[in-house]
Amino acid sequence: MRQIRDEGIRFPDRYDKLPGVTKEFCESSIKYILKKIDENLEKFTYRFPAPASVNNVYPAIDNTDWTSSFWTGMLWLAYEVTGDEKYRRVAEIQLDSFKKRIDEKICIDTHDLGFLYSLSCVAAYKLTGNEEVKRTALMAADLLITRYFDKAGIIQAWGDLNDPGQRGRMIIDCCMNLPLLYWASEVTGDKKYYNIAYSHVSQAMKYIIREDASSYHTFYMDVETGKPKYGRTAQGYSDDSCWSRGQAWGIYGFSLSYIYSGDWELMELAKKVTNYFLNRLPEDYVCYWDLIFTDGQEERDSSAAAIAACGMLEIAKHLPLSDPYKRIYENAALMIVKSLAENYTTASCPQSNGILLHAVYSKPHRKGVDECNIWGDYYYFEALVRLIKDWKLYW
Ligand code: GLY
């Protein structure tokens, strides 16, 4: 059997000390986020922020991209931390557009139905018990499982299932789409969603993660024979480098599959993937856009840092006190959040309607390079909420 190596932590001193992140620090960072949300509330009631900003300003778009729900998810977080009905009202207006998207099959050729419906309808159902949005989210789960190839045991990421360029391609990001399926099994009692999610994550563990615990961004499977083909990047530096955000999706995503399956192997994997990530952070703990870069002139990806912080906080929750990584991951998450709060927010760029500067959407496609991106804003907010309360996951 293939063994995935664990690098451990190469510079334990870096994660030894408790960074000064107090509850007051987090609350004041959240206050800034709420101020920015308030400024954006009208612009993004019936429309949504584009995935990435242009000159640090998000244009408004319809509910057509994979990212619409991150803004809705931020509204739910804002509602949770303040109890202010104005956030709930706007989030609920947006739920209509998520229903329309599923009913009318608008831009649904994607595995990102998981992101889209977890942070909109599932979050709404968990917080308000709204039965209608539960049905909408279940429709999304039903659509998501149509992308599953039985023989290969994977969910195809992008595009038409017969498109030869996309057929049988799975990507590391999909780990974050699986919670929609775990949730669907929980609320319906039908195991089929769970089985598909667990099969996918098991294949991802086997093929997307390399022996050194780094990740391919994408991996092709032969859907006719079920055999593995090869790894390819889409948004990373090269096929054999490790795209930072992909690794961050893995940190968080494998730990979420652990929660739903109880499979400790997934948690062990999440730890190895995390260690690889932590060993490649620059001085200020905010990764470059690909982990092949550890210093120099390349752009940072603040969004990957925020995702990884949430993932590490989740992992730490499940580790026993006797596991030294519990403290290391908590400290590392706090250091990242502190660095983001002190040096990466738009407080230094008042014309921006975003929250975190210096993210990269896709450098190879020259998309959203050194801009805000909406999922970075969401995960930064989620990390802070995790630090001030016992937050129940939308995932
Ligand atoms: N899931 C797409 C991305 O992270 O850019």
mmCIF file of C-alpha atoms and ligand atoms in Angstrom:
data_model
loop_
_atom_site.group_PDB
_atom_site.id
_atom_site.type_symbol
_atom_site.label_atom_id
_atom_site.label_comp_id
_atom_site.label_asym_id
_atom_site.label_seq_id
_atom_site.Cartn_x
_atom_site.Cartn_y
_atom_site.Cartn_z
ATOM 1 C CA MET A 1 0.000 0.000 0.000
ATOM 2 C CA ARG A 2 1.168 3.540 -0.816
ATOM 3 C CA GLN A 3 2.421 5.445 2.223
ATOM 4 C CA ILE A 4 2.029 9.201 2.427
ATOM 5 C CA ARG A 5 4.982 10.759 4.198
ATOM 6 C CA ASP A 6 4.609 13.132 7.110
ATOM 7 C CA GLU A 7 7.164 15.934 7.095
ATOM 8 C CA GLY A 8 6.268 16.915 10.617
ATOM 9 C CA ILE A 9 6.894 20.543 11.480
ATOM 10 C CA ARG A 10 10.321 21.644 10.293
ATOM 11 C CA PHE A 11 10.536 24.828 12.364
ATOM 12 C CA PRO A 12 8.526 24.080 15.514
ATOM 13 C CA ASP A 13 9.757 27.312 17.154
ATOM 14 C CA ARG A 14 7.645 29.261 14.703
ATOM 15 C CA TYR A 15 4.464 27.748 16.112
ATOM 16 C CA ASP A 16 5.529 27.521 19.703
ATOM 17 C CA LYS A 17 4.418 30.817 21.062
ATOM 18 C CA LEU A 18 0.856 31.964 21.616
ATOM 19 C CA PRO A 19 0.219 34.920 19.348
ATOM 20 C CA GLY A 20 -1.592 37.826 20.992
ATOM 21 C CA VAL A 21 -5.020 37.213 19.526
ATOM 22 C CA THR A 22 -7.529 38.077 22.208
ATOM 23 C CA LYS A 23 -11.306 37.996 22.029
ATOM 24 C CA GLU A 24 -11.220 41.813 21.808
ATOM 25 C CA PHE A 25 -8.823 41.600 18.867
ATOM 26 C CA CYS A 26 -11.223 39.251 17.049
ATOM 27 C CA GLU A 27 -14.260 41.347 17.890
ATOM 28 C CA SER A 28 -12.632 44.469 16.581
ATOM 29 C CA SER A 29 -11.647 42.633 13.361
ATOM 30 C CA ILE A 30 -15.244 41.453 13.030
ATOM 31 C CA LYS A 31 -16.466 45.004 13.562
ATOM 32 C CA TYR A 32 -14.471 46.033 10.525
ATOM 33 C CA ILE A 33 -16.010 43.230 8.461
ATOM 34 C CA LEU A 34 -19.520 44.231 9.542
ATOM 35 C CA LYS A 35 -18.832 47.824 8.525
ATOM 36 C CA LYS A 36 -17.801 46.646 5.047
ATOM 37 C CA ILE A 37 -20.836 44.363 4.790
ATOM 38 C CA ASP A 38 -23.095 47.270 5.717
ATOM 39 C CA GLU A 39 -21.536 49.401 2.997
ATOM 40 C CA ASN A 40 -22.206 46.624 0.461
ATOM 41 C CA LEU A 41 -25.632 45.530 1.570
ATOM 42 C CA GLU A 42 -27.639 47.491 -0.974
ATOM 43 C CA LYS A 43 -25.376 46.794 -3.942
ATOM 44 C CA PHE A 44 -25.434 43.066 -3.205
ATOM 45 C CA THR A 45 -29.048 42.382 -2.313
ATOM 46 C CA TYR A 46 -30.362 41.172 -5.667
ATOM 47 C CA ARG A 47 -26.946 40.725 -7.242
ATOM 48 C CA PHE A 48 -23.684 39.194 -6.024
ATOM 49 C CA PRO A 49 -20.029 40.165 -5.812
ATOM 50 C CA ALA A 50 -17.951 38.834 -8.712
ATOM 51 C CA PRO A 51 -15.447 36.130 -7.683
ATOM 52 C CA ALA A 52 -12.552 38.594 -7.741
ATOM 53 C CA SER A 53 -12.362 42.341 -7.469
ATOM 54 C CA VAL A 54 -11.098 44.673 -10.197
ATOM 55 C CA ASN A 55 -8.712 47.213 -8.709
ATOM 56 C CA ASN A 56 -9.932 45.955 -5.331
ATOM 57 C CA VAL A 57 -13.608 46.671 -6.067
ATOM 58 C CA TYR A 58 -16.073 43.827 -6.647
ATOM 59 C CA PRO A 59 -18.405 44.403 -9.567
ATOM 60 C CA ALA A 60 -21.994 43.113 -9.146
ATOM 61 C CA ILE A 61 -23.010 40.043 -11.153
ATOM 62 C CA ASP A 62 -26.010 37.712 -11.344
ATOM 63 C CA ASN A 63 -26.107 34.398 -9.533
ATOM 64 C CA THR A 64 -24.187 32.546 -12.230
ATOM 65 C CA ASP A 65 -20.691 31.868 -10.897
ATOM 66 C CA TRP A 66 -19.419 29.243 -8.446
ATOM 67 C CA THR A 67 -18.878 31.888 -5.781
ATOM 68 C CA SER A 68 -22.259 33.566 -5.151
ATOM 69 C CA SER A 69 -22.850 31.836 -1.841
ATOM 70 C CA PHE A 70 -19.750 33.204 -0.127
ATOM 71 C CA TRP A 71 -21.444 36.582 0.175
ATOM 72 C CA THR A 72 -24.678 34.953 1.367
ATOM 73 C CA GLY A 73 -22.619 32.938 3.851
ATOM 74 C CA MET A 74 -21.088 36.160 5.156
ATOM 75 C CA LEU A 75 -24.592 37.513 5.708
ATOM 76 C CA TRP A 76 -25.479 34.426 7.732
ATOM 77 C CA LEU A 77 -22.323 34.839 9.816
ATOM 78 C CA ALA A 78 -23.175 38.510 10.339
ATOM 79 C CA TYR A 79 -26.690 37.536 11.403
ATOM 80 C CA GLU A 80 -25.305 34.965 13.836
ATOM 81 C CA VAL A 81 -22.843 37.287 15.522
ATOM 82 C CA THR A 82 -25.128 40.336 15.744
ATOM 83 C CA GLY A 83 -28.660 38.912 15.751
ATOM 84 C CA ASP A 84 -29.518 41.843 13.447
ATOM 85 C CA GLU A 85 -32.459 40.972 11.196
ATOM 86 C CA LYS A 86 -31.213 43.182 8.338
ATOM 87 C CA TYR A 87 -28.602 40.553 7.435
ATOM 88 C CA ARG A 88 -31.143 37.753 7.550
ATOM 89 C CA ARG A 89 -33.544 39.742 5.333
ATOM 90 C CA VAL A 90 -30.961 40.156 2.571
ATOM 91 C CA ALA A 91 -29.764 36.554 2.877
ATOM 92 C CA GLU A 92 -33.378 35.390 2.549
ATOM 93 C CA ILE A 93 -33.943 37.513 -0.550
ATOM 94 C CA GLN A 94 -30.930 35.771 -2.049
ATOM 95 C CA LEU A 95 -32.345 32.333 -1.330
ATOM 96 C CA ASP A 96 -34.948 32.974 -4.057
ATOM 97 C CA SER A 97 -32.177 33.348 -6.571
ATOM 98 C CA PHE A 98 -30.592 30.042 -5.430
ATOM 99 C CA LYS A 99 -33.967 28.360 -5.913
ATOM 100 C CA LYS A 100 -34.356 29.883 -9.374
ATOM 101 C CA ARG A 101 -30.853 28.748 -10.260
ATOM 102 C CA ILE A 102 -31.710 25.129 -9.499
ATOM 103 C CA ASP A 103 -35.267 25.251 -10.907
ATOM 104 C CA GLU A 104 -34.132 26.787 -14.172
ATOM 105 C CA LYS A 105 -30.807 24.938 -14.301
ATOM 106 C CA ILE A 106 -28.710 28.084 -14.620
ATOM 107 C CA CYS A 107 -24.947 27.368 -14.696
ATOM 108 C CA ILE A 108 -25.210 24.092 -12.822
ATOM 109 C CA ASP A 109 -22.606 22.069 -14.776
ATOM 110 C CA THR A 110 -20.262 22.134 -11.808
ATOM 111 C CA HIS A 111 -19.409 20.287 -8.614
ATOM 112 C CA ASP A 112 -19.441 23.668 -6.882
ATOM 113 C CA LEU A 113 -23.110 23.102 -6.159
ATOM 114 C CA GLY A 114 -21.642 22.121 -2.790
ATOM 115 C CA PHE A 115 -20.173 25.551 -2.044
ATOM 116 C CA LEU A 116 -23.223 27.234 -3.553
ATOM 117 C CA TYR A 117 -25.903 25.437 -1.590
ATOM 118 C CA SER A 118 -24.082 24.763 1.704
ATOM 119 C CA LEU A 119 -23.526 28.436 2.456
ATOM 120 C CA SER A 120 -26.916 29.604 1.201
ATOM 121 C CA CYS A 121 -29.708 27.069 1.685
ATOM 122 C CA VAL A 122 -28.122 24.608 4.132
ATOM 123 C CA ALA A 123 -26.950 27.474 6.346
ATOM 124 C CA ALA A 124 -30.453 28.979 6.178
ATOM 125 C CA TYR A 125 -32.030 25.644 7.060
ATOM 126 C CA LYS A 126 -29.663 25.091 9.978
ATOM 127 C CA LEU A 127 -30.244 28.579 11.356
ATOM 128 C CA THR A 128 -33.941 29.083 10.677
ATOM 129 C CA GLY A 129 -35.456 25.647 10.005
ATOM 130 C CA ASN A 130 -36.915 26.834 6.669
ATOM 131 C CA GLU A 131 -38.281 23.655 5.020
ATOM 132 C CA GLU A 132 -38.508 25.126 1.542
ATOM 133 C CA VAL A 133 -34.774 25.846 1.361
ATOM 134 C CA LYS A 134 -34.091 22.368 2.659
ATOM 135 C CA ARG A 135 -35.887 21.075 -0.454
ATOM 136 C CA THR A 136 -33.839 23.396 -2.668
ATOM 137 C CA ALA A 137 -30.579 22.178 -1.123
ATOM 138 C CA LEU A 138 -31.683 18.577 -1.627
ATOM 139 C CA MET A 139 -32.347 19.322 -5.291
ATOM 140 C CA ALA A 140 -28.780 20.642 -5.485
ATOM 141 C CA ALA A 141 -27.485 17.444 -3.847
ATOM 142 C CA ASP A 142 -29.463 15.388 -6.382
ATOM 143 C CA LEU A 143 -27.867 17.324 -9.211
ATOM 144 C CA LEU A 144 -24.413 17.003 -7.699
ATOM 145 C CA ILE A 145 -24.600 13.214 -7.584
ATOM 146 C CA THR A 146 -25.412 13.087 -11.315
ATOM 147 C CA ARG A 147 -21.749 14.057 -11.772
ATOM 148 C CA TYR A 148 -20.567 10.847 -10.125
ATOM 149 C CA PHE A 149 -18.826 8.154 -12.184
ATOM 150 C CA ASP A 150 -19.406 4.837 -10.543
ATOM 151 C CA LYS A 151 -16.478 2.904 -11.948
ATOM 152 C CA ALA A 152 -13.948 5.636 -11.145
ATOM 153 C CA GLY A 153 -15.681 6.450 -7.854
ATOM 154 C CA ILE A 154 -15.352 10.199 -8.367
ATOM 155 C CA ILE A 155 -17.399 13.328 -8.969
ATOM 156 C CA GLN A 156 -16.353 15.205 -12.109
ATOM 157 C CA ALA A 157 -15.447 18.787 -11.305
ATOM 158 C CA TRP A 158 -16.164 20.972 -14.242
ATOM 159 C CA GLY A 159 -18.272 21.111 -17.378
ATOM 160 C CA ASP A 160 -20.331 18.723 -19.404
ATOM 161 C CA LEU A 161 -19.853 15.083 -18.477
ATOM 162 C CA ASN A 162 -19.111 14.213 -22.101
ATOM 163 C CA ASP A 163 -16.594 16.967 -22.710
ATOM 164 C CA PRO A 164 -13.380 15.019 -23.465
ATOM 165 C CA GLY A 165 -11.241 17.746 -21.849
ATOM 166 C CA GLN A 166 -13.120 17.463 -18.550
ATOM 167 C CA ARG A 167 -14.393 13.889 -18.476
ATOM 168 C CA GLY A 168 -13.319 12.056 -15.339
ATOM 169 C CA ARG A 169 -11.405 15.037 -13.945
ATOM 170 C CA MET A 170 -11.565 15.424 -10.177
ATOM 171 C CA ILE A 171 -10.044 18.321 -8.290
ATOM 172 C CA ILE A 172 -8.906 18.878 -4.722
ATOM 173 C CA ASP A 173 -11.390 21.739 -4.242
ATOM 174 C CA CYS A 174 -14.228 19.181 -4.394
ATOM 175 C CA CYS A 175 -13.477 18.088 -0.821
ATOM 176 C CA MET A 176 -15.356 21.234 0.216
ATOM 177 C CA ASN A 177 -18.378 20.299 -1.904
ATOM 178 C CA LEU A 178 -18.912 16.967 -0.185
ATOM 179 C CA PRO A 179 -20.548 18.301 3.012
ATOM 180 C CA LEU A 180 -23.694 19.037 0.970
ATOM 181 C CA LEU A 181 -23.921 15.294 0.315
ATOM 182 C CA TYR A 182 -23.196 14.263 3.910
ATOM 183 C CA TRP A 183 -25.901 16.686 5.036
ATOM 184 C CA ALA A 184 -28.352 15.304 2.449
ATOM 185 C CA SER A 185 -27.863 11.785 3.825
ATOM 186 C CA GLU A 186 -28.387 13.038 7.361
ATOM 187 C CA VAL A 187 -31.663 14.812 6.632
ATOM 188 C CA THR A 188 -33.149 12.203 4.267
ATOM 189 C CA GLY A 189 -31.771 9.047 5.863
ATOM 190 C CA ASP A 190 -30.743 7.974 2.347
ATOM 191 C CA LYS A 191 -27.148 6.688 2.433
ATOM 192 C CA LYS A 192 -26.557 7.139 -1.314
ATOM 193 C CA TYR A 193 -25.285 10.732 -0.939
ATOM 194 C CA TYR A 194 -22.897 9.707 1.835
ATOM 195 C CA ASN A 195 -21.598 6.742 -0.173
ATOM 196 C CA ILE A 196 -20.783 8.949 -3.145
ATOM 197 C CA ALA A 197 -19.079 11.575 -0.993
ATOM 198 C CA TYR A 198 -17.050 8.970 0.872
ATOM 199 C CA SER A 199 -16.056 7.204 -2.326
ATOM 200 C CA HIS A 200 -14.916 10.499 -3.833
ATOM 201 C CA VAL A 201 -12.867 11.545 -0.829
ATOM 202 C CA SER A 202 -11.248 8.098 -0.679
ATOM 203 C CA GLN A 203 -10.204 8.392 -4.333
ATOM 204 C CA ALA A 204 -8.937 11.936 -3.712
ATOM 205 C CA MET A 205 -6.865 10.637 -0.795
ATOM 206 C CA LYS A 206 -5.430 7.943 -3.053
ATOM 207 C CA TYR A 207 -4.680 9.899 -6.215
ATOM 208 C CA ILE A 208 -4.771 13.658 -5.643
ATOM 209 C CA ILE A 209 -2.425 13.568 -2.669
ATOM 210 C CA ARG A 210 1.140 12.748 -3.636
ATOM 211 C CA GLU A 211 3.509 10.662 -1.534
ATOM 212 C CA ASP A 212 5.058 13.760 0.043
ATOM 213 C CA ALA A 213 1.590 14.984 1.167
ATOM 214 C CA SER A 214 1.448 17.748 -1.423
ATOM 215 C CA SER A 215 -1.483 17.825 -3.820
ATOM 216 C CA TYR A 216 -2.207 17.856 -7.497
ATOM 217 C CA HIS A 217 -4.787 20.462 -8.302
ATOM 218 C CA THR A 218 -6.645 18.113 -10.643
ATOM 219 C CA PHE A 219 -6.433 14.437 -11.499
ATOM 220 C CA TYR A 220 -7.926 12.538 -14.441
ATOM 221 C CA MET A 221 -9.529 9.133 -13.996
ATOM 222 C CA ASP A 222 -10.533 6.772 -16.777
ATOM 223 C CA VAL A 223 -14.267 6.591 -16.193
ATOM 224 C CA GLU A 224 -14.667 3.519 -18.392
ATOM 225 C CA THR A 225 -12.093 1.330 -16.613
ATOM 226 C CA GLY A 226 -11.930 3.182 -13.282
ATOM 227 C CA LYS A 227 -8.110 3.397 -13.606
ATOM 228 C CA PRO A 228 -6.118 6.482 -12.580
ATOM 229 C CA LYS A 229 -4.601 8.514 -15.417
ATOM 230 C CA TYR A 230 -2.524 11.569 -14.459
ATOM 231 C CA GLY A 231 -2.409 14.770 -12.433
ATOM 232 C CA ARG A 232 -2.569 18.197 -14.063
ATOM 233 C CA THR A 233 -2.700 21.684 -12.700
ATOM 234 C CA ALA A 234 -5.218 24.305 -13.727
ATOM 235 C CA GLN A 235 -4.496 27.167 -11.351
ATOM 236 C CA GLY A 236 -1.122 26.200 -9.936
ATOM 237 C CA TYR A 237 2.390 27.022 -11.170
ATOM 238 C CA SER A 238 3.037 23.636 -12.778
ATOM 239 C CA ASP A 239 1.692 20.099 -12.875
ATOM 240 C CA ASP A 240 4.146 18.995 -10.226
ATOM 241 C CA SER A 241 4.056 22.047 -7.961
ATOM 242 C CA CYS A 242 1.579 22.465 -5.137
ATOM 243 C CA TRP A 243 -1.068 25.159 -5.614
ATOM 244 C CA SER A 244 -1.515 26.826 -2.225
ATOM 245 C CA ARG A 245 -5.270 27.112 -2.306
ATOM 246 C CA GLY A 246 -5.610 23.506 -3.394
ATOM 247 C CA GLN A 247 -3.584 22.422 -0.384
ATOM 248 C CA ALA A 248 -5.765 24.637 1.827
ATOM 249 C CA TRP A 249 -8.945 23.097 0.372
ATOM 250 C CA GLY A 250 -7.408 19.742 1.294
ATOM 251 C CA ILE A 251 -6.624 20.776 4.889
ATOM 252 C CA TYR A 252 -10.186 21.849 5.514
ATOM 253 C CA GLY A 253 -11.918 19.379 3.188
ATOM 254 C CA PHE A 254 -10.312 16.163 4.462
ATOM 255 C CA SER A 255 -11.037 17.187 8.025
ATOM 256 C CA LEU A 256 -14.721 17.746 7.165
ATOM 257 C CA SER A 257 -14.975 14.287 5.640
ATOM 258 C CA TYR A 258 -13.439 12.948 8.843
ATOM 259 C CA ILE A 259 -16.243 14.540 10.870
ATOM 260 C CA TYR A 260 -18.961 12.893 8.815
ATOM 261 C CA SER A 261 -17.312 9.507 8.330
ATOM 262 C CA GLY A 262 -15.337 9.086 11.540
ATOM 263 C CA ASP A 263 -12.529 7.677 9.390
ATOM 264 C CA TRP A 264 -9.377 8.585 11.319
ATOM 265 C CA GLU A 265 -7.222 7.957 8.235
ATOM 266 C CA LEU A 266 -8.741 11.133 6.790
ATOM 267 C CA MET A 267 -7.707 13.069 9.870
ATOM 268 C CA GLU A 268 -4.170 11.656 9.684
ATOM 269 C CA LEU A 269 -4.077 12.735 6.059
ATOM 270 C CA ALA A 270 -5.370 16.211 6.879
ATOM 271 C CA LYS A 271 -2.500 16.566 9.376
ATOM 272 C CA LYS A 272 0.157 15.579 6.832
ATOM 273 C CA VAL A 273 -1.323 17.956 4.258
ATOM 274 C CA THR A 274 -1.315 20.710 6.896
ATOM 275 C CA ASN A 275 2.308 20.100 7.850
ATOM 276 C CA TYR A 276 3.370 20.360 4.212
ATOM 277 C CA PHE A 277 1.532 23.698 4.030
ATOM 278 C CA LEU A 278 2.958 25.082 7.291
ATOM 279 C CA ASN A 279 6.516 24.164 6.298
ATOM 280 C CA ARG A 280 6.299 26.472 3.295
ATOM 281 C CA LEU A 281 4.957 29.653 4.829
ATOM 282 C CA PRO A 282 6.956 32.840 4.571
ATOM 283 C CA GLU A 283 7.874 35.062 7.477
ATOM 284 C CA ASP A 284 4.406 36.573 7.903
ATOM 285 C CA TYR A 285 2.536 33.217 7.705
ATOM 286 C CA VAL A 286 0.559 34.167 4.577
ATOM 287 C CA CYS A 287 1.390 31.796 1.732
ATOM 288 C CA TYR A 288 2.409 32.703 -1.774
ATOM 289 C CA TRP A 289 -0.108 31.607 -4.426
ATOM 290 C CA ASP A 290 1.844 28.391 -5.038
ATOM 291 C CA LEU A 291 3.844 26.621 -2.326
ATOM 292 C CA ILE A 292 6.763 26.277 -4.727
ATOM 293 C CA PHE A 293 7.456 29.899 -3.756
ATOM 294 C CA THR A 294 8.611 30.512 -0.228
ATOM 295 C CA ASP A 295 10.117 33.960 -0.626
ATOM 296 C CA GLY A 296 10.588 36.597 -3.297
ATOM 297 C CA GLN A 297 8.401 38.657 -5.544
ATOM 298 C CA GLU A 298 5.452 36.404 -6.275
ATOM 299 C CA GLU A 299 1.940 37.343 -5.111
ATOM 300 C CA ARG A 300 0.458 36.043 -1.873
ATOM 301 C CA ASP A 301 -2.871 34.271 -1.738
ATOM 302 C CA SER A 302 -4.528 35.618 1.392
ATOM 303 C CA SER A 303 -7.614 33.507 0.624
ATOM 304 C CA ALA A 304 -5.633 30.264 0.875
ATOM 305 C CA ALA A 305 -4.289 31.445 4.226
ATOM 306 C CA ALA A 306 -7.824 32.106 5.514
ATOM 307 C CA ILE A 307 -9.114 28.714 4.325
ATOM 308 C CA ALA A 308 -6.162 26.931 5.947
ATOM 309 C CA ALA A 309 -6.770 28.778 9.224
ATOM 310 C CA CYS A 310 -10.379 27.531 9.320
ATOM 311 C CA GLY A 311 -9.226 24.018 8.483
ATOM 312 C CA MET A 312 -6.588 23.986 11.214
ATOM 313 C CA LEU A 313 -9.061 25.242 13.798
ATOM 314 C CA GLU A 314 -11.388 22.432 12.779
ATOM 315 C CA ILE A 315 -8.641 19.782 12.957
ATOM 316 C CA ALA A 316 -7.457 21.053 16.345
ATOM 317 C CA LYS A 317 -10.985 20.623 17.724
ATOM 318 C CA HIS A 318 -10.829 16.884 17.103
ATOM 319 C CA LEU A 319 -7.292 16.145 18.303
ATOM 320 C CA PRO A 320 -6.795 14.917 21.856
ATOM 321 C CA LEU A 321 -4.940 17.180 24.300
ATOM 322 C CA SER A 322 -2.070 14.703 24.225
ATOM 323 C CA ASP A 323 -1.488 15.371 20.501
ATOM 324 C CA PRO A 324 1.156 18.124 20.142
ATOM 325 C CA TYR A 325 -0.334 19.158 16.810
ATOM 326 C CA LYS A 326 -3.447 20.408 18.575
ATOM 327 C CA ARG A 327 -1.553 23.387 19.982
ATOM 328 C CA ILE A 328 0.607 23.839 16.889
ATOM 329 C CA TYR A 329 -2.432 24.124 14.587
ATOM 330 C CA GLU A 330 -4.259 26.443 16.977
ATOM 331 C CA ASN A 331 -1.217 28.701 17.179
ATOM 332 C CA ALA A 332 -0.640 28.582 13.438
ATOM 333 C CA ALA A 333 -4.272 29.499 12.740
ATOM 334 C CA LEU A 334 -4.048 32.405 15.175
ATOM 335 C CA MET A 335 -0.814 33.615 13.620
ATOM 336 C CA ILE A 336 -2.367 33.585 10.181
ATOM 337 C CA VAL A 337 -5.488 35.414 11.360
ATOM 338 C CA LYS A 338 -3.358 37.990 13.155
ATOM 339 C CA SER A 339 -1.206 38.570 10.112
ATOM 340 C CA LEU A 340 -4.261 38.902 7.864
ATOM 341 C CA ALA A 341 -5.951 41.307 10.284
ATOM 342 C CA GLU A 342 -2.866 43.466 10.708
ATOM 343 C CA ASN A 343 -1.504 43.604 7.192
ATOM 344 C CA TYR A 344 -3.944 42.327 4.606
ATOM 345 C CA THR A 345 -7.287 44.053 5.140
ATOM 346 C CA THR A 346 -8.729 46.821 3.034
ATOM 347 C CA ALA A 347 -8.399 49.216 5.965
ATOM 348 C CA SER A 348 -5.337 50.404 4.036
ATOM 349 C CA CYS A 349 -7.408 50.775 0.834
ATOM 350 C CA PRO A 350 -10.646 52.589 1.709
ATOM 351 C CA GLN A 351 -11.933 52.675 -1.885
ATOM 352 C CA SER A 352 -12.193 48.850 -1.825
ATOM 353 C CA ASN A 353 -15.500 47.114 -1.137
ATOM 354 C CA GLY A 354 -13.703 43.887 -0.240
ATOM 355 C CA ILE A 355 -12.218 42.774 3.064
ATOM 356 C CA LEU A 356 -8.932 40.983 2.358
ATOM 357 C CA LEU A 357 -6.427 42.298 -0.122
ATOM 358 C CA HIS A 358 -3.726 40.287 -1.895
ATOM 359 C CA ALA A 359 -5.432 37.146 -3.078
ATOM 360 C CA VAL A 360 -4.951 35.330 -6.376
ATOM 361 C CA TYR A 361 -7.822 33.715 -8.254
ATOM 362 C CA SER A 362 -5.831 32.151 -11.092
ATOM 363 C CA LYS A 363 -2.409 33.392 -12.030
ATOM 364 C CA PRO A 364 -2.043 31.130 -15.118
ATOM 365 C CA HIS A 365 -5.285 32.622 -16.467
ATOM 366 C CA ARG A 366 -4.305 36.144 -15.301
ATOM 367 C CA LYS A 367 -7.569 36.290 -13.408
ATOM 368 C CA GLY A 368 -7.898 38.182 -10.148
ATOM 369 C CA VAL A 369 -4.163 38.435 -9.456
ATOM 370 C CA ASP A 370 -3.413 40.442 -6.315
ATOM 371 C CA GLU A 371 -7.072 41.294 -5.822
ATOM 372 C CA CYS A 372 -9.693 40.633 -3.182
ATOM 373 C CA ASN A 373 -11.633 37.441 -3.710
ATOM 374 C CA ILE A 374 -14.959 36.743 -2.167
ATOM 375 C CA TRP A 375 -14.169 33.351 -0.665
ATOM 376 C CA GLY A 376 -11.093 34.829 1.039
ATOM 377 C CA ASP A 377 -13.407 37.371 2.688
ATOM 378 C CA TYR A 378 -15.823 34.621 3.714
ATOM 379 C CA TYR A 379 -13.179 32.304 5.262
ATOM 380 C CA TYR A 380 -11.453 35.146 7.072
ATOM 381 C CA PHE A 381 -14.819 36.012 8.637
ATOM 382 C CA GLU A 382 -15.501 32.330 9.427
ATOM 383 C CA ALA A 383 -12.093 31.992 11.139
ATOM 384 C CA LEU A 384 -12.806 35.010 13.336
ATOM 385 C CA VAL A 385 -16.283 33.753 14.210
ATOM 386 C CA ARG A 386 -14.761 30.406 15.164
ATOM 387 C CA LEU A 387 -12.469 32.275 17.545
ATOM 388 C CA ILE A 388 -15.215 34.111 19.417
ATOM 389 C CA LYS A 389 -17.905 31.463 19.703
ATOM 390 C CA ASP A 390 -18.664 27.795 19.532
ATOM 391 C CA TRP A 391 -19.664 28.031 15.889
ATOM 392 C CA LYS A 392 -21.811 25.286 14.343
ATOM 393 C CA LEU A 393 -20.636 24.542 10.843
ATOM 394 C CA TYR A 394 -22.664 25.404 7.732
ATOM 395 C CA TRP A 395 -20.572 22.714 5.999
HETATM 396 N N1 GLY B 1 -12.527 26.345 -6.414
HETATM 397 C C1 GLY B 1 -11.906 27.228 -7.332
HETATM 398 C C2 GLY B 1 -10.832 28.024 -6.734
HETATM 399 O O1 GLY B 1 -10.424 27.814 -5.595
HETATM 400 O O2 GLY B 1 -10.353 28.909 -7.433
#
